Coordinates of C-alpha atoms and ligand atoms in Angstrom, one line a residue:
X204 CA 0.6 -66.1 43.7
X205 CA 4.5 -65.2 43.4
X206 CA 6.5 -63.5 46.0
X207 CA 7.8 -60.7 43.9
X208 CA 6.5 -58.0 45.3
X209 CA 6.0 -54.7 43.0
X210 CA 7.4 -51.4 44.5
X211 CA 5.3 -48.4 44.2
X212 CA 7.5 -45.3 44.8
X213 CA 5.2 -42.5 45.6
X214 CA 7.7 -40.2 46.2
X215 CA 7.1 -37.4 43.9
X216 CA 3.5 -37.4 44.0
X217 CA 2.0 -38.0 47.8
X218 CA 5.6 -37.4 49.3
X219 CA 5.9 -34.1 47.2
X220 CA 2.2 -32.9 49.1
X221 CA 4.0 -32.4 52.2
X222 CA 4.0 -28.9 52.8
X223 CA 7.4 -27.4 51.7
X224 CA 8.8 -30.2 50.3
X225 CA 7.8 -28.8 46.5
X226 CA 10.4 -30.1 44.2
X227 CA 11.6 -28.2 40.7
X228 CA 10.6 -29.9 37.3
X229 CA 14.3 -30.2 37.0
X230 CA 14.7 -31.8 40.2
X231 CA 11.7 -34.3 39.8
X232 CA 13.4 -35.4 36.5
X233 CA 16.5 -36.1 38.3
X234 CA 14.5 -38.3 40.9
X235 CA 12.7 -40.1 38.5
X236 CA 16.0 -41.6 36.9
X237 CA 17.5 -42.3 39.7
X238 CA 14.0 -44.4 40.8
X239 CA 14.3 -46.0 37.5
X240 CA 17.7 -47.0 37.7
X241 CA 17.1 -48.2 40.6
X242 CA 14.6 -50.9 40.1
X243 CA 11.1 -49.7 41.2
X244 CA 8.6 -50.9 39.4
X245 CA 5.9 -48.0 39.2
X246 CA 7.2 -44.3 39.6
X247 CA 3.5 -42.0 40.5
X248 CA 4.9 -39.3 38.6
X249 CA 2.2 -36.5 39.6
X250 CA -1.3 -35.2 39.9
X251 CA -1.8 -34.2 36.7
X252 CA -4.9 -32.1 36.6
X253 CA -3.4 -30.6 39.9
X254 CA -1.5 -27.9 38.7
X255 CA 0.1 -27.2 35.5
X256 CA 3.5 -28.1 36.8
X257 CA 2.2 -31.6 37.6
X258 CA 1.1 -32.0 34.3
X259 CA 4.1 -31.1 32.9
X260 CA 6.3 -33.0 35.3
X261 CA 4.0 -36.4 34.8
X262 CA 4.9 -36.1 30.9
X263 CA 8.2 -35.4 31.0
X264 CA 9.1 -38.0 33.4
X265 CA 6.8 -40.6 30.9
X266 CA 9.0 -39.3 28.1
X267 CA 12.3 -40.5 29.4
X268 CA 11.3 -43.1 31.7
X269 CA 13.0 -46.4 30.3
X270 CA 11.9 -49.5 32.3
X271 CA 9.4 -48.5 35.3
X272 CA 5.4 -48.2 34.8
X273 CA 4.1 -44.5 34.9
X274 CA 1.3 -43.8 36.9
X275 CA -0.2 -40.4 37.7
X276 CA -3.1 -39.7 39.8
X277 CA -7.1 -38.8 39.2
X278 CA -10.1 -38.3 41.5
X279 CA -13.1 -40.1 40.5
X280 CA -14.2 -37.8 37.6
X281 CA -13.9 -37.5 34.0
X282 CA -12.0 -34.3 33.7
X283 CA -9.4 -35.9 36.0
X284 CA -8.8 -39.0 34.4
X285 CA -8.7 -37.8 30.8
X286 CA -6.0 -34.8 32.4
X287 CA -4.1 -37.8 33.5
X288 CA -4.5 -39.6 30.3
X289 CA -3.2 -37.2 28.4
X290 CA 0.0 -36.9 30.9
X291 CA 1.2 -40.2 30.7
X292 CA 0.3 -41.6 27.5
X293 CA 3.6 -41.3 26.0
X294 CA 5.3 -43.2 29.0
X295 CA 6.2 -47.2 27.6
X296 CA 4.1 -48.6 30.3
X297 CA 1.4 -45.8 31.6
X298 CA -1.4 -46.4 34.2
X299 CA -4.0 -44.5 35.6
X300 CA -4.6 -44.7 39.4
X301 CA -8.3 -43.0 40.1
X302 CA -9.5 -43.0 43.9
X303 CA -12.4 -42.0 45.8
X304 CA -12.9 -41.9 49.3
X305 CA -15.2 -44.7 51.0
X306 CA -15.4 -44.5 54.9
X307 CA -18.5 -43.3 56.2
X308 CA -16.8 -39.9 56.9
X309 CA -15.5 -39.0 53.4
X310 CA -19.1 -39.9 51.9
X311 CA -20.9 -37.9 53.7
X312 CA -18.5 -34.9 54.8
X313 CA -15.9 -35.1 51.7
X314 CA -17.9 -36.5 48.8
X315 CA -21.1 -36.0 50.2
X316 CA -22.7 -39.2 48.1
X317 CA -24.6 -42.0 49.6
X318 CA -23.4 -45.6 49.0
X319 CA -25.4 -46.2 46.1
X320 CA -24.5 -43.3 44.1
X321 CA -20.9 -44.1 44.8
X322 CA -21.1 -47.0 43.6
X323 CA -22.1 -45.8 40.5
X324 CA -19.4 -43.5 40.1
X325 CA -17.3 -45.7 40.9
X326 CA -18.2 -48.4 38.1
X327 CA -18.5 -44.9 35.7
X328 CA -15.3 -44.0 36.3
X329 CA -13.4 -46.9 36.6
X330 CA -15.1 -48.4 33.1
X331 CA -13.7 -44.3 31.5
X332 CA -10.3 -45.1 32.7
X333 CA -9.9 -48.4 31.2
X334 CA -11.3 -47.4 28.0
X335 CA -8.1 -44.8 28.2
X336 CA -5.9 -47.9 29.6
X337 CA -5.0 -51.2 30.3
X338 CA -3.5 -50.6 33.2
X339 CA -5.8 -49.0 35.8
X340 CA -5.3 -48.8 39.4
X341 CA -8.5 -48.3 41.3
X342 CA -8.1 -46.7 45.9
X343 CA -10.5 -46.9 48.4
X344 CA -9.4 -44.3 50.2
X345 CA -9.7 -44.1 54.0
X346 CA -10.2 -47.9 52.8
X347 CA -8.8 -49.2 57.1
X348 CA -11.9 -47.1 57.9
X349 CA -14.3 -48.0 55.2
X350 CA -17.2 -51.0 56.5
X351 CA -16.0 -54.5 55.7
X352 CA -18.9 -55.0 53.7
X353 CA -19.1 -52.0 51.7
X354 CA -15.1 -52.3 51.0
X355 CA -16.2 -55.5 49.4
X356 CA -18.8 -54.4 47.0
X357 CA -17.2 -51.6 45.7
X358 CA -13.9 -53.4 45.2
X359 CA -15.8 -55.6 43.2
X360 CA -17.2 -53.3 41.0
X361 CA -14.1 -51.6 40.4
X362 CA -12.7 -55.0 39.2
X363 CA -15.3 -55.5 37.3
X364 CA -15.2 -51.9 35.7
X365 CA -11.6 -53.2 34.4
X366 CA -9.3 -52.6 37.3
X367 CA -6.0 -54.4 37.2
X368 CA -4.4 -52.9 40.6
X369 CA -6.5 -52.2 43.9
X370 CA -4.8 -50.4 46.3
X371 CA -5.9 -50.6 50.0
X372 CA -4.9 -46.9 51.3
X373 CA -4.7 -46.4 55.2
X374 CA -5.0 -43.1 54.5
X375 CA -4.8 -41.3 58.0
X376 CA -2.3 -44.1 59.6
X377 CA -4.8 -45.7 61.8
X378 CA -4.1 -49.5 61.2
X379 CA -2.5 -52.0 63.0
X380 CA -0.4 -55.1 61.7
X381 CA -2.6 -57.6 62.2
X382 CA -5.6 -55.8 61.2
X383 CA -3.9 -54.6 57.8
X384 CA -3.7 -58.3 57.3
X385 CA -7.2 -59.0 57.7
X386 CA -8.4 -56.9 55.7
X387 CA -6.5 -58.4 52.8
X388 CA -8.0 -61.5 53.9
X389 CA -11.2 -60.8 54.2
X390 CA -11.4 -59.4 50.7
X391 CA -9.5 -62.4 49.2
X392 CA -12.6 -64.2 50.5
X393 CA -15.0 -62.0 50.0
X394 CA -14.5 -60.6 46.7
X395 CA -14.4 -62.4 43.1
X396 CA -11.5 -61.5 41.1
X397 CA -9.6 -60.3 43.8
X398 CA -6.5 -62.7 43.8
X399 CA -6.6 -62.3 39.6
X400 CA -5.7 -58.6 40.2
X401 CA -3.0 -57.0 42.6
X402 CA -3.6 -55.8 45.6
X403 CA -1.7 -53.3 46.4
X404 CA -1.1 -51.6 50.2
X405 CA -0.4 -48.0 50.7
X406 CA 0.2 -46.9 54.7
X407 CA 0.9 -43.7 56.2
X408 CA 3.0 -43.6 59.2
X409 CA 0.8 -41.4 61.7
X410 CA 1.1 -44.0 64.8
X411 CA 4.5 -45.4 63.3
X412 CA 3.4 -48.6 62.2
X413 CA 3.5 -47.8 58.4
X414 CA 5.9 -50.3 57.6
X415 CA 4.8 -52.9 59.9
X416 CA 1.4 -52.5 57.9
X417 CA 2.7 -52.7 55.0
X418 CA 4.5 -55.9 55.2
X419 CA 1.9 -57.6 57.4
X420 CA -0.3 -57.1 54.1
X421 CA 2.4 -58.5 52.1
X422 CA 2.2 -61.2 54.3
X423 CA -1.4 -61.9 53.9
X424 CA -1.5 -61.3 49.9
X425 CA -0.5 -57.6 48.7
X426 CA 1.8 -57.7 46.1
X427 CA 2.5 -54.2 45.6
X428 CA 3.8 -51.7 48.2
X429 CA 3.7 -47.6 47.8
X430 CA 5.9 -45.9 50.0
X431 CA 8.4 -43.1 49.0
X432 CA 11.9 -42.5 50.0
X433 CA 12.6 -41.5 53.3
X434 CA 9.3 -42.4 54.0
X435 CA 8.7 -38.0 52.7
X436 CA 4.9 -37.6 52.9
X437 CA 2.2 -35.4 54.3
X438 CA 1.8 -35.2 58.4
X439 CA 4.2 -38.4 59.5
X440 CA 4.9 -39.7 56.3
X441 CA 4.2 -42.3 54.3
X442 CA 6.0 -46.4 54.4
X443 CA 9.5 -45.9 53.9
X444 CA 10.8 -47.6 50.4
X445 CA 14.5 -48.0 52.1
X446 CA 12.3 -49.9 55.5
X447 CA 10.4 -52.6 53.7
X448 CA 12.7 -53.3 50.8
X449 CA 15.8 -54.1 53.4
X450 CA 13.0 -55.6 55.7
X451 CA 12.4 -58.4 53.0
X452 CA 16.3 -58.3 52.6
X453 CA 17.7 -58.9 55.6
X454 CA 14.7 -61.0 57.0
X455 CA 14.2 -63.1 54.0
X456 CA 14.0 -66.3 56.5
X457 CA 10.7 -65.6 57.4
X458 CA 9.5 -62.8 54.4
X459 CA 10.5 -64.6 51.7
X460 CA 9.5 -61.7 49.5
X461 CA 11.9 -60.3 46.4
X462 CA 11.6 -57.0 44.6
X463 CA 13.4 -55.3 41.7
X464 CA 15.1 -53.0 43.9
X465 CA 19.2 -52.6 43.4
X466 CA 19.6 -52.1 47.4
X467 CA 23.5 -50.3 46.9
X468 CA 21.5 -47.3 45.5
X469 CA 19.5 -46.7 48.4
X470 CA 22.1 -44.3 50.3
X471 CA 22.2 -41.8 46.8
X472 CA 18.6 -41.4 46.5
X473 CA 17.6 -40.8 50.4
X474 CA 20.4 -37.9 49.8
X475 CA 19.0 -36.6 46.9
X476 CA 15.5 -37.0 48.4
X477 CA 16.4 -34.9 51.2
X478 CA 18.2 -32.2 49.6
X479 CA 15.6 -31.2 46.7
X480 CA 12.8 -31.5 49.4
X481 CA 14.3 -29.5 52.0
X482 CA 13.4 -32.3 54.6
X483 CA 16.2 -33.8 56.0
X484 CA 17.0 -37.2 57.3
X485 CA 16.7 -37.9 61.2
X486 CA 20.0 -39.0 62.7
X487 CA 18.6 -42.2 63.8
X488 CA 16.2 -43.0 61.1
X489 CA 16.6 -46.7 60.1
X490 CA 18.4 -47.6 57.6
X491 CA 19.4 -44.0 55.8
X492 CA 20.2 -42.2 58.6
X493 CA 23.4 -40.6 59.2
X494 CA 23.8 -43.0 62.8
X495 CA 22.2 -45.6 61.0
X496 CA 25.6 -48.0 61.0
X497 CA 27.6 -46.1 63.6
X498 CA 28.7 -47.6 66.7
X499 CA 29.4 -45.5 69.4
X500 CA 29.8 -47.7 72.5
X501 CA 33.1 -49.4 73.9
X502 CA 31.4 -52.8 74.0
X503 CA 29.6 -52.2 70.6
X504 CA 33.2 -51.0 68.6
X505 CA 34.7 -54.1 70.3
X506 CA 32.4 -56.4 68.9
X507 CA 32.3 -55.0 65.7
X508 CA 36.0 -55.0 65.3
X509 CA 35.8 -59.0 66.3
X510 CA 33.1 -59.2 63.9
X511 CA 30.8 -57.0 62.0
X512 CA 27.9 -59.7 63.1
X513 CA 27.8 -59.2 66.5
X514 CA 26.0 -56.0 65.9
X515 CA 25.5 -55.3 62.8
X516 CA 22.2 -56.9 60.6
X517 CA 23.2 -55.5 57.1
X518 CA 26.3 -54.2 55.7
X519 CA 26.3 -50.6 55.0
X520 CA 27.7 -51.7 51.7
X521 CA 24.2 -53.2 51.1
X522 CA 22.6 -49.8 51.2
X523 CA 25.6 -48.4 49.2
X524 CA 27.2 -46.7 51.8
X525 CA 30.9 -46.1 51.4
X526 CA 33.0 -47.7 53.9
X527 CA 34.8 -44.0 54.6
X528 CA 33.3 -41.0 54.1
X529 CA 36.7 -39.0 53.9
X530 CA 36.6 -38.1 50.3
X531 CA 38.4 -35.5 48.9
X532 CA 40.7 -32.2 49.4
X533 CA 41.9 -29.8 47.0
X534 CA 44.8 -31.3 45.0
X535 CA 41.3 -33.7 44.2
X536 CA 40.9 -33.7 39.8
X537 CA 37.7 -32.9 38.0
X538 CA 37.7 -36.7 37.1
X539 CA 37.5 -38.0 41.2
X540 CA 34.9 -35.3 41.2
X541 CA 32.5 -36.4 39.1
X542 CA 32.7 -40.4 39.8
X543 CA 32.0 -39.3 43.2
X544 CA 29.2 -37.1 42.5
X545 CA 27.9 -39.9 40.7
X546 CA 28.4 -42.4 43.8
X547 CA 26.0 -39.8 45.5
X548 CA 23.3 -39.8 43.0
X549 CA 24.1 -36.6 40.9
X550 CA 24.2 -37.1 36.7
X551 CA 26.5 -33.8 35.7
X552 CA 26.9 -32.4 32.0
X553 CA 30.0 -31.2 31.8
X554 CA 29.3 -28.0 31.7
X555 CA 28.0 -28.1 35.0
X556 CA 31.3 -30.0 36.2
X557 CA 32.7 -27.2 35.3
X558 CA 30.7 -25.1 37.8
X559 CA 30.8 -27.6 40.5
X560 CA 34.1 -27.9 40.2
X561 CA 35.0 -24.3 40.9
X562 CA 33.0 -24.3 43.8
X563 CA 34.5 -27.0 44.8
X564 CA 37.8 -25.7 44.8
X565 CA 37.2 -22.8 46.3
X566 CA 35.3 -25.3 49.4
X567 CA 38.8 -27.3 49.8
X568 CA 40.7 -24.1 50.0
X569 CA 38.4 -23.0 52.8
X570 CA 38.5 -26.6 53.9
X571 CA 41.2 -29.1 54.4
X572 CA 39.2 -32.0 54.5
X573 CA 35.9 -32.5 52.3
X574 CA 33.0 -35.0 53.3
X575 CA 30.7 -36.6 51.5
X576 CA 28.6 -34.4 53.7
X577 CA 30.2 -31.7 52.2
X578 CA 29.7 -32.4 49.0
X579 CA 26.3 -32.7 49.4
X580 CA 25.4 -29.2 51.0
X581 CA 27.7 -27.8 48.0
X582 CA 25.4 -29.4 45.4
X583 CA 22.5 -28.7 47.2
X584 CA 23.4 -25.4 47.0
X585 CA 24.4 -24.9 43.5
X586 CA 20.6 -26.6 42.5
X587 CA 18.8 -24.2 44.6
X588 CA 20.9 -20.9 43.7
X589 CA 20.9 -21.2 40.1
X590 CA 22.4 -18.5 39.0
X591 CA 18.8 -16.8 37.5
X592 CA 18.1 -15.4 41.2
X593 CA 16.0 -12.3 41.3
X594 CA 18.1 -11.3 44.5
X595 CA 21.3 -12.1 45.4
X596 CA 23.3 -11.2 49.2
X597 CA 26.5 -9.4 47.5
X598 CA 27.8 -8.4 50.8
X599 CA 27.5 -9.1 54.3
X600 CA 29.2 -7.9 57.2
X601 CA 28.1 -8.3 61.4
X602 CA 28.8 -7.0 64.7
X603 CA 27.8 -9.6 67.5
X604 CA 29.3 -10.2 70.7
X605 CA 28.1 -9.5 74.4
X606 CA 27.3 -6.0 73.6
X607 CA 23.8 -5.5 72.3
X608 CA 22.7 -4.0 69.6
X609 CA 24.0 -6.2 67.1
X610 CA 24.0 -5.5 63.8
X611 CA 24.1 -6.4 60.0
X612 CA 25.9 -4.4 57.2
X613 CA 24.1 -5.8 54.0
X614 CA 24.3 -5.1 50.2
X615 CA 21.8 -7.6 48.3
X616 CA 21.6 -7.5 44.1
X617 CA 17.8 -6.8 43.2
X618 CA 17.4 -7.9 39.5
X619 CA 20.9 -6.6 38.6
X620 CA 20.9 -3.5 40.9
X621 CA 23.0 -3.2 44.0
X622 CA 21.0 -2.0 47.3
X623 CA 22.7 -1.5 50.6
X624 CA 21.5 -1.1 54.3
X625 CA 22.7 -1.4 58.0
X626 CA 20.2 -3.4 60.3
X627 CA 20.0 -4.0 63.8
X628 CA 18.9 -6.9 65.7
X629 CA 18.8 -9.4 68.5
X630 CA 21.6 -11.4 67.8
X631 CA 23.5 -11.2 64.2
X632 CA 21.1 -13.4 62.3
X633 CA 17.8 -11.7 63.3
X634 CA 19.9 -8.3 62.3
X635 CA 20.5 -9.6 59.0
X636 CA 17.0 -11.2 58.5
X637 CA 16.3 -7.6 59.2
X638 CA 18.2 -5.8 57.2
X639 CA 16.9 -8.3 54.1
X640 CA 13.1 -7.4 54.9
X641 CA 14.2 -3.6 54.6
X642 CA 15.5 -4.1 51.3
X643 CA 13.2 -6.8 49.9
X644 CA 10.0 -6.2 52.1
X645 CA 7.4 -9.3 51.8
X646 CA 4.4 -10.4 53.7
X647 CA 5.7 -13.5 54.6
X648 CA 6.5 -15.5 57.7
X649 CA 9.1 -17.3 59.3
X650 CA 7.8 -20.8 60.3
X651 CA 11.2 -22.9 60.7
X652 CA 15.3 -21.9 61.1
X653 CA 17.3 -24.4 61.7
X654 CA 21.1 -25.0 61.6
X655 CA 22.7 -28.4 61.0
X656 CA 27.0 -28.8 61.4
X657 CA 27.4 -30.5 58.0
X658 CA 30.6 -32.3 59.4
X659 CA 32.7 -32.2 62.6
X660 CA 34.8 -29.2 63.4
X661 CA 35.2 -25.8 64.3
X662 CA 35.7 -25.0 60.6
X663 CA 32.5 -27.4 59.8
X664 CA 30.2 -26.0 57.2
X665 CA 26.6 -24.9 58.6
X666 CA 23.7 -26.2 56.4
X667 CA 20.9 -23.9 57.0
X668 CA 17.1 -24.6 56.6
X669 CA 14.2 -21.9 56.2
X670 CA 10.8 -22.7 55.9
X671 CA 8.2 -19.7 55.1
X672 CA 4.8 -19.1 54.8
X673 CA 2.7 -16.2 52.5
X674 CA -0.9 -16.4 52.2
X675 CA -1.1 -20.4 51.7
X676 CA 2.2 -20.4 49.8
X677 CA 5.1 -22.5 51.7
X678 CA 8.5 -22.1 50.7
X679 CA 11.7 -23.9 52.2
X680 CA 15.3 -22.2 50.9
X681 CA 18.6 -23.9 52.2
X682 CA 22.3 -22.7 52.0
X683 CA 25.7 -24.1 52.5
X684 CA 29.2 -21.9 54.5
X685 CA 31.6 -22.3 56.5
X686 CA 30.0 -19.0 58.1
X687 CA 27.2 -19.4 59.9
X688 CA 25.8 -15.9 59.4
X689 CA 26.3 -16.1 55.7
X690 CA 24.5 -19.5 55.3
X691 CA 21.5 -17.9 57.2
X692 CA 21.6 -15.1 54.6
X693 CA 21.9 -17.2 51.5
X694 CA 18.9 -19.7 52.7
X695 CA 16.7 -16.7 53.6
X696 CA 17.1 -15.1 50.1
X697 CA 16.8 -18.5 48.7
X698 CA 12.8 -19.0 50.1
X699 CA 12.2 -15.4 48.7
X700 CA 13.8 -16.1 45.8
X701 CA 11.2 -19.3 45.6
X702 CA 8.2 -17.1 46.7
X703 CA 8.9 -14.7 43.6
X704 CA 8.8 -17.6 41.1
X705 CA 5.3 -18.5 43.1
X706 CA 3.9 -15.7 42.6
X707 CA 5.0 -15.0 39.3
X708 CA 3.5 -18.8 38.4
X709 CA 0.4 -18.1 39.9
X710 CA -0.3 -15.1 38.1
X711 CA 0.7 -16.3 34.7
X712 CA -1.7 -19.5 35.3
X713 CA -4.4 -17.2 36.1
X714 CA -3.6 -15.2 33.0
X715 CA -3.6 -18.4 30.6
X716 CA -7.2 -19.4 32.7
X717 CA -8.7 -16.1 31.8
X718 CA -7.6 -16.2 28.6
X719 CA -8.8 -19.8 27.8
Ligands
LIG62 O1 -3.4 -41.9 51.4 C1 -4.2 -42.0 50.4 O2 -5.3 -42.5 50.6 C2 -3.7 -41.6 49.1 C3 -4.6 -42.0 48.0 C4 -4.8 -41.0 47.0 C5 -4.2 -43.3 47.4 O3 -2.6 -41.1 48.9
LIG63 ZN1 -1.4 -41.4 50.7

């Protein structure tokens, strides 16, 4: 057994599931390169049979994917797998990763099969897949909760069937360290072929031990870790990719594990990550958050000015952040622009240099000094308002102050026409949320607003987050100014700008279903 350990980035496939954090096929391609260039060594691309976004997404990103292995998702049926076949077959190094769930629960409430018949799709399954391909990754999900005993027959047959990767899910992030270990254990001992095959560990992070599960695995034979970036995933997330891979950094002494993974590039992706999902990075989250490597304390800037060491484990060089964050201002060339776009994980054309760059400009004249921070919220903003919007806020004017009622004077573009109305509210923001449901009435709800100062400073741009909700369909929209008011606006019309691309896809896919 070596200790390279494989890195499974999961990101756009069980991080996308959150609710909300649904990512353009533009935006997925953009991920996917950066993974690449970054070193993983499997991207899970999609759930091909899913939707037919996934599928498209899944063989796109096999297209132009140059170095990492392809993977996209399957239940345990034929349909599934030959879906995913046919999304990543044209990826240089495809697998398919089938699953089924095995804990007493999901047999008899989920799957409803008995343990025999299980077992027999399993081995039916598993055997269609590896006809397909040679590289075939085979989950037990809810494995942490699946009987010792049966987890070791079925593993078996799925190895037998022609699996090359098992992957031992804790699916609802009930493990602990030391029993995440045992179970490797148990089926190194238990189970032929197990230690010819990888065994991979995938941990969701619903008591916040993800990470220590995953490495405790490592520790006791897993060779392959799935996590995603920013540890994005549905309910509490899944193992964070930044948190292991500097784990086995920094702690090499006693994990003496290695992976592909260029560590400087960490800091670009976690950005990018958090802008296209809408789900931003806590303050104090290790390693990628925005306090990660700031020292606020007398006694802690005094040591560090003695020497990094005294309190500091890893140089914030090592996860490619920039020693100052101070960037840029307006007398700032197209050229500084883009290499520091490209320091933050964006790949521009020039054509859209172009673009940015005018924005840009008119930022740093509204704005002495421009962040990286900054520069972020600007581009997040350009990618979500692309220009194509089916509604647009042309105008926007408030009253607030300690008089009630306040109010919103609002002209938004409908599909090229101009509409105009005055609002009132509590406060200037519900007045203006008002005002846009007069023009644009929808059914849907408001289940998250939330304002974030993008830098220090009175004149600080506000980086505003919306999260709706309309019969099932969730919807985040996000916007960018220096006016609080206005950002609220442009994020609001952003989600409804989303919803009407929804519901436009939806009935277009029911069209095509009808008609095929
Ligand atoms: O958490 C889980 O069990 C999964 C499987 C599909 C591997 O994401
Ligand atoms: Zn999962």
């Amino acid at each position: 057994m070596t200790n390279r350990v494989q890195i499974f980035d999961t990101t756009l496939r069980d991080g996308e599931q959150s609710p909300g954090a649904t990512m353009t096929l533009k935006e997925k391609l953009e991920i996917a390169t950066l993974l690449d260039e970054m070193g993983v060594d499997i991207i899970e691309a999609g759930f091909p049979i899913a939707s037919e976004g996934d599928f498209e997404a899944v063989s796109k990103i096999s297209a132009q994917t140059q170095n990492a292995v392809i993977c996209g998702l399957s239940r345990a049926n034929i349909a599934d797998i030959d879906r995913c076949w046919d999304a990543v077959k044209h990826a240089k190094r495809p697998r398919i990763h089938t699953f089924i769930g095995t804990s007493p629960l999901h047999r008899e409430f989920q799957v409803k099969l008995d343990k025999e018949a299980m077992a027999e799709k399993i081995h039916a399954t598993v055997s269609h897949a590896r006809n397909l391909c040679d590289n075939v990754q085979w989950s037990p999900m809810d494995a942490t909760r699946t009987e010792d005993d049966y987890l070791a027959r079925v593993c078996e047959i799925a190895i037998k069937a022609g699996a090359t990767t098992i992957n031992i899910p804790d699916t609802v992030g009930y493990t602990a360290p030391r029993e995440s270990a045992d179970i490797i254990r148990m089926l190194l001992e238990r189970v032929p072929g197990m230690d010819e095959i990888v065994i991979a560990t995938h941990c969701h992070n619903d008591l916040g031990m993800a990470t220590a599960n995953s490495l405790a695995a490592v520790e006791a034979g897993a060779r392959q870790i799935e996590c995603t970036i920013n540890g994005l995933g549905e309910r509490a997330g899944n193992t964070a990719l930044e948190e292991v891979v500097m784990a086995m950094k920094v702690r090499h002494d006693i994990m003496p594990y290695d992976t592909g993974v260029d560590t400087r590039k960490i800091m670009a992706i976690s950005r990018r990550v958090a802008s296209v999902s809408g789900f931003a990075v806590q303050y104090n989250k290790a390693i990628v958050g925005k306090n990660a490597f700031a020292h606020e304390s007398g006694i802690h800037q005094d040591g560090m000015l003695k020497h990094a060491g005294t309190f500091e484990i890893m140089s914030p060089e090592d996860v490619g952040l920039t020693e100052s964050n101070l960037v840029m201002g307006k007398h700032s060339g197209r050229a500084a622009l883009r290499s520091k776009l490209e320091a933050l994980g964006f790949q521009l054309g020039d054509n859209q240099l172009n673009d940015v760059f005018v924005r840009f400009k008119a930022l740093a004249d509204r704005k002495k000094e421009i962040y990286d921070e900054d520069l972020l919220a600007m581009m997040a903003d350009s990618t979500t308002s692309a220009g194509h919007d089916h509604i647009r806020v042309k105008f926007l004017r408030v009253i607030c102050g300690t008089e009630a009622p306040q109010s919103a004077d609002l002209t938004l573009t409908i599909d090229g026409t101009d509409h105009q109305i005055t609002s009132q509210g509590d406060g200037p923001v519900d007045a203006t949320f008002n005002a846009i449901n007069k023009l644009f009435p929808h059914e849907a709800e408001l289940q998250l607003y939330q304002v974030h100062a993008v830098t220090e400073g009175t004149d600080a741009q506000a980086t505003v987050s919306v999260r709706m909700e309309e019969k099932g369909r969730i919807v985040t929209g996000q916007a960018s100014e220096t006016d609080t008011v206005v950002a609220s606006a442009k994020a609001y019309v952003n989600a409804l700008n989303k919803l009407v691309v929804r519901r436009t896809r939806e009935v277009e896919n029911a069209m095509e279903a009808s008609a095929g």
